[in-house]
Amino acid sequence: MNEATRILKTTSNANDGGETFLTPRLIRFSDVDPAGIAYYPRIHNIIHEAFEDLFEEYIGERYYHVLQKQHIGFPMVHTEIDFVSPLHFGDRAQVKVNCFKLGKSSIGLRYRIELNGRICVDARTTVVCISTKTMKSIALTDNWRECFKRIMAPL
C-alpha cells in the first residue's frame, strides 16, 4: 500500500486536522483462539503494530530507531477497548488511527479496526513520551506534535 492510500482525508474543521492514518492488518492463525476469533490479548499487539506503522509511515521515523537510538519510548498508561464484532483468521482488516488528545508529553490515540467498513474493535489508548534512560516523561518534539495534530479527531 502506498502513502497515498495510507492517509484518509476527511473534511477538516476547527477541531481536527482532517486526516486519518490507515494501515492494513491480516488476521493470522497466531492471532486467533480455539473458537477461531481474534484472541483479545492479541488486539493490544495489533494496536502496537499500528502505532509502529504510524511512526514509520506517517511521522517518517522508524520506531525502532526512536527507541534504540533516541532512547525515547511511549509506554501505554491507559487503554479502553470495545469489542464490537469478531475478527476471524484470514480477515483482511484495516486499522484507522486518530489522535483525540494531545498533551505536552501524552497522546490519546483511537484505533478502529474495521472489516469491510464495519467496526470490529474500537480502542482508545493513552501513551506518554518518556526518556528510556531516566523513565521520566519528556515533551513531544515539534515535528511529532504537528503530525499528531493532522490526525486529530474528536471522539
mmCIF file of C-alpha atoms in Angstrom, residues 22-149:
data_model
loop_
_atom_site.group_PDB
_atom_site.id
_atom_site.type_symbol
_atom_site.label_atom_id
_atom_site.label_comp_id
_atom_site.label_asym_id
_atom_site.label_seq_id
_atom_site.Cartn_x
_atom_site.Cartn_y
_atom_site.Cartn_z
ATOM 1 C CA LEU A 22 -4.699 3.779 7.733
ATOM 2 C CA THR A 23 -2.758 0.539 7.939
ATOM 3 C CA PRO A 24 -3.840 -2.922 6.754
ATOM 4 C CA ARG A 25 -3.718 -5.914 9.091
ATOM 5 C CA LEU A 26 -4.181 -9.533 8.069
ATOM 6 C CA ILE A 27 -5.622 -11.596 10.933
ATOM 7 C CA ARG A 28 -3.220 -14.513 11.148
ATOM 8 C CA PHE A 29 -3.539 -18.012 12.587
ATOM 9 C CA SER A 30 -1.443 -16.892 15.572
ATOM 10 C CA ASP A 31 -3.983 -14.127 16.303
ATOM 11 C CA VAL A 32 -6.957 -16.422 16.906
ATOM 12 C CA ASP A 33 -8.108 -18.631 19.771
ATOM 13 C CA PRO A 34 -9.614 -22.158 19.529
ATOM 14 C CA ALA A 35 -13.013 -20.585 18.798
ATOM 15 C CA GLY A 36 -11.478 -19.138 15.611
ATOM 16 C CA ILE A 37 -11.800 -15.474 16.581
ATOM 17 C CA ALA A 38 -9.096 -12.924 17.351
ATOM 18 C CA TYR A 39 -7.873 -13.574 20.877
ATOM 19 C CA TYR A 40 -8.408 -10.410 22.905
ATOM 20 C CA PRO A 41 -4.791 -10.022 24.173
ATOM 21 C CA ARG A 42 -3.608 -10.077 20.541
ATOM 22 C CA ILE A 43 -5.663 -6.926 19.922
ATOM 23 C CA HIS A 44 -3.151 -4.962 22.020
ATOM 24 C CA ASN A 45 -0.385 -6.340 19.809
ATOM 25 C CA ILE A 46 -2.277 -5.262 16.671
ATOM 26 C CA ILE A 47 -2.696 -1.795 18.193
ATOM 27 C CA HIS A 48 1.021 -1.555 18.950
ATOM 28 C CA GLU A 49 1.907 -2.692 15.423
ATOM 29 C CA ALA A 50 -0.341 0.086 14.078
ATOM 30 C CA PHE A 51 1.481 2.557 16.368
ATOM 31 C CA GLU A 52 4.825 1.422 14.909
ATOM 32 C CA ASP A 53 3.410 1.749 11.363
ATOM 33 C CA LEU A 54 2.165 5.250 12.228
ATOM 34 C CA PHE A 55 5.655 6.296 13.297
ATOM 35 C CA GLU A 56 7.417 4.846 10.271
ATOM 36 C CA GLU A 57 4.919 5.606 7.512
ATOM 37 C CA TYR A 58 3.221 8.791 8.731
ATOM 38 C CA ILE A 59 5.703 10.513 11.027
ATOM 39 C CA GLY A 60 8.677 9.301 8.984
ATOM 40 C CA GLU A 61 10.804 7.747 11.725
ATOM 41 C CA ARG A 62 11.277 4.053 12.441
ATOM 42 C CA TYR A 63 10.007 3.362 15.930
ATOM 43 C CA TYR A 64 12.962 1.027 16.401
ATOM 44 C CA HIS A 65 15.322 3.998 15.942
ATOM 45 C CA VAL A 66 13.248 6.188 18.239
ATOM 46 C CA LEU A 67 13.628 3.548 20.970
ATOM 47 C CA GLN A 68 17.170 2.338 20.316
ATOM 48 C CA LYS A 69 18.965 5.452 19.082
ATOM 49 C CA GLN A 70 16.984 8.362 20.523
ATOM 50 C CA HIS A 71 16.167 6.470 23.741
ATOM 51 C CA ILE A 72 12.554 7.633 23.650
ATOM 52 C CA GLY A 73 9.611 5.368 24.353
ATOM 53 C CA PHE A 74 5.841 5.611 24.504
ATOM 54 C CA PRO A 75 4.523 3.281 27.198
ATOM 55 C CA MET A 76 0.772 2.805 27.309
ATOM 56 C CA VAL A 77 -0.661 4.208 30.540
ATOM 57 C CA HIS A 78 -4.365 3.718 29.847
ATOM 58 C CA THR A 79 -6.481 1.651 27.476
ATOM 59 C CA GLU A 80 -10.149 1.039 26.774
ATOM 60 C CA ILE A 81 -11.365 -1.432 24.179
ATOM 61 C CA ASP A 82 -14.836 -2.143 22.862
ATOM 62 C CA PHE A 83 -15.094 -5.464 21.039
ATOM 63 C CA VAL A 84 -17.977 -4.857 18.629
ATOM 64 C CA SER A 85 -17.702 -7.719 16.147
ATOM 65 C CA PRO A 86 -15.320 -10.700 15.945
ATOM 66 C CA LEU A 87 -12.327 -10.869 13.652
ATOM 67 C CA HIS A 88 -11.500 -14.270 12.159
ATOM 68 C CA PHE A 89 -8.402 -15.987 10.787
ATOM 69 C CA GLY A 90 -7.851 -14.741 7.227
ATOM 70 C CA ASP A 91 -9.754 -11.457 7.610
ATOM 71 C CA ARG A 92 -8.080 -8.520 5.920
ATOM 72 C CA ALA A 93 -8.827 -5.747 8.374
ATOM 73 C CA GLN A 94 -7.875 -2.101 8.253
ATOM 74 C CA VAL A 95 -6.735 -0.139 11.292
ATOM 75 C CA LYS A 96 -7.694 3.545 11.340
ATOM 76 C CA VAL A 97 -5.733 5.737 13.742
ATOM 77 C CA ASN A 98 -6.673 9.193 15.007
ATOM 78 C CA CYS A 99 -5.452 11.369 17.864
ATOM 79 C CA PHE A 100 -8.123 12.559 20.315
ATOM 80 C CA LYS A 101 -5.880 14.192 22.934
ATOM 81 C CA LEU A 102 -2.515 15.888 22.632
ATOM 82 C CA GLY A 103 -0.764 16.969 25.826
ATOM 83 C CA LYS A 104 2.769 18.168 26.476
ATOM 84 C CA SER A 105 4.041 14.595 26.707
ATOM 85 C CA SER A 106 0.889 12.444 26.428
ATOM 86 C CA ILE A 107 -1.052 11.345 23.381
ATOM 87 C CA GLY A 108 -4.561 9.910 23.273
ATOM 88 C CA LEU A 109 -4.974 7.643 20.249
ATOM 89 C CA ARG A 110 -8.063 5.947 18.884
ATOM 90 C CA TYR A 111 -7.720 2.750 16.869
ATOM 91 C CA ARG A 112 -10.692 1.453 14.895
ATOM 92 C CA ILE A 113 -10.098 -1.993 13.474
ATOM 93 C CA GLU A 114 -12.546 -2.360 10.607
ATOM 94 C CA LEU A 115 -13.540 -5.111 8.234
ATOM 95 C CA ASN A 116 -15.359 -4.112 5.040
ATOM 96 C CA GLY A 117 -16.301 -0.766 6.595
ATOM 97 C CA ARG A 118 -17.698 -2.371 9.771
ATOM 98 C CA ILE A 119 -16.050 -1.501 13.101
ATOM 99 C CA CYS A 120 -14.915 -4.679 14.863
ATOM 100 C CA VAL A 121 -12.746 -3.115 17.564
ATOM 101 C CA ASP A 122 -12.838 0.451 18.890
ATOM 102 C CA ALA A 123 -9.860 1.129 21.170
ATOM 103 C CA ARG A 124 -8.652 4.238 22.927
ATOM 104 C CA THR A 125 -5.198 4.409 24.438
ATOM 105 C CA THR A 126 -3.058 6.992 26.161
ATOM 106 C CA VAL A 127 0.707 6.830 25.794
ATOM 107 C CA VAL A 128 3.332 9.033 27.404
ATOM 108 C CA CYS A 129 6.554 10.157 25.745
ATOM 109 C CA ILE A 130 9.461 9.214 28.039
ATOM 110 C CA SER A 131 13.231 9.072 28.107
ATOM 111 C CA THR A 132 14.062 5.375 28.311
ATOM 112 C CA LYS A 133 17.256 6.315 30.165
ATOM 113 C CA THR A 134 15.500 8.131 33.019
ATOM 114 C CA MET A 135 11.977 6.666 32.648
ATOM 115 C CA LYS A 136 10.654 10.223 33.088
ATOM 116 C CA SER A 137 8.191 11.972 30.797
ATOM 117 C CA ILE A 138 9.573 14.379 28.209
ATOM 118 C CA ALA A 139 7.927 16.821 25.828
ATOM 119 C CA LEU A 140 6.942 15.666 22.356
ATOM 120 C CA THR A 141 9.113 17.037 19.572
ATOM 121 C CA ASP A 142 7.586 19.804 17.461
ATOM 122 C CA ASN A 143 7.609 17.503 14.406
ATOM 123 C CA TRP A 144 5.732 14.741 16.218
ATOM 124 C CA ARG A 145 3.252 17.247 17.644
ATOM 125 C CA GLU A 146 2.484 18.594 14.161
ATOM 126 C CA CYS A 147 1.960 15.084 12.787
ATOM 127 C CA PHE A 148 -0.426 14.156 15.603
ATOM 128 C CA LYS A 149 -2.319 17.442 15.115
#
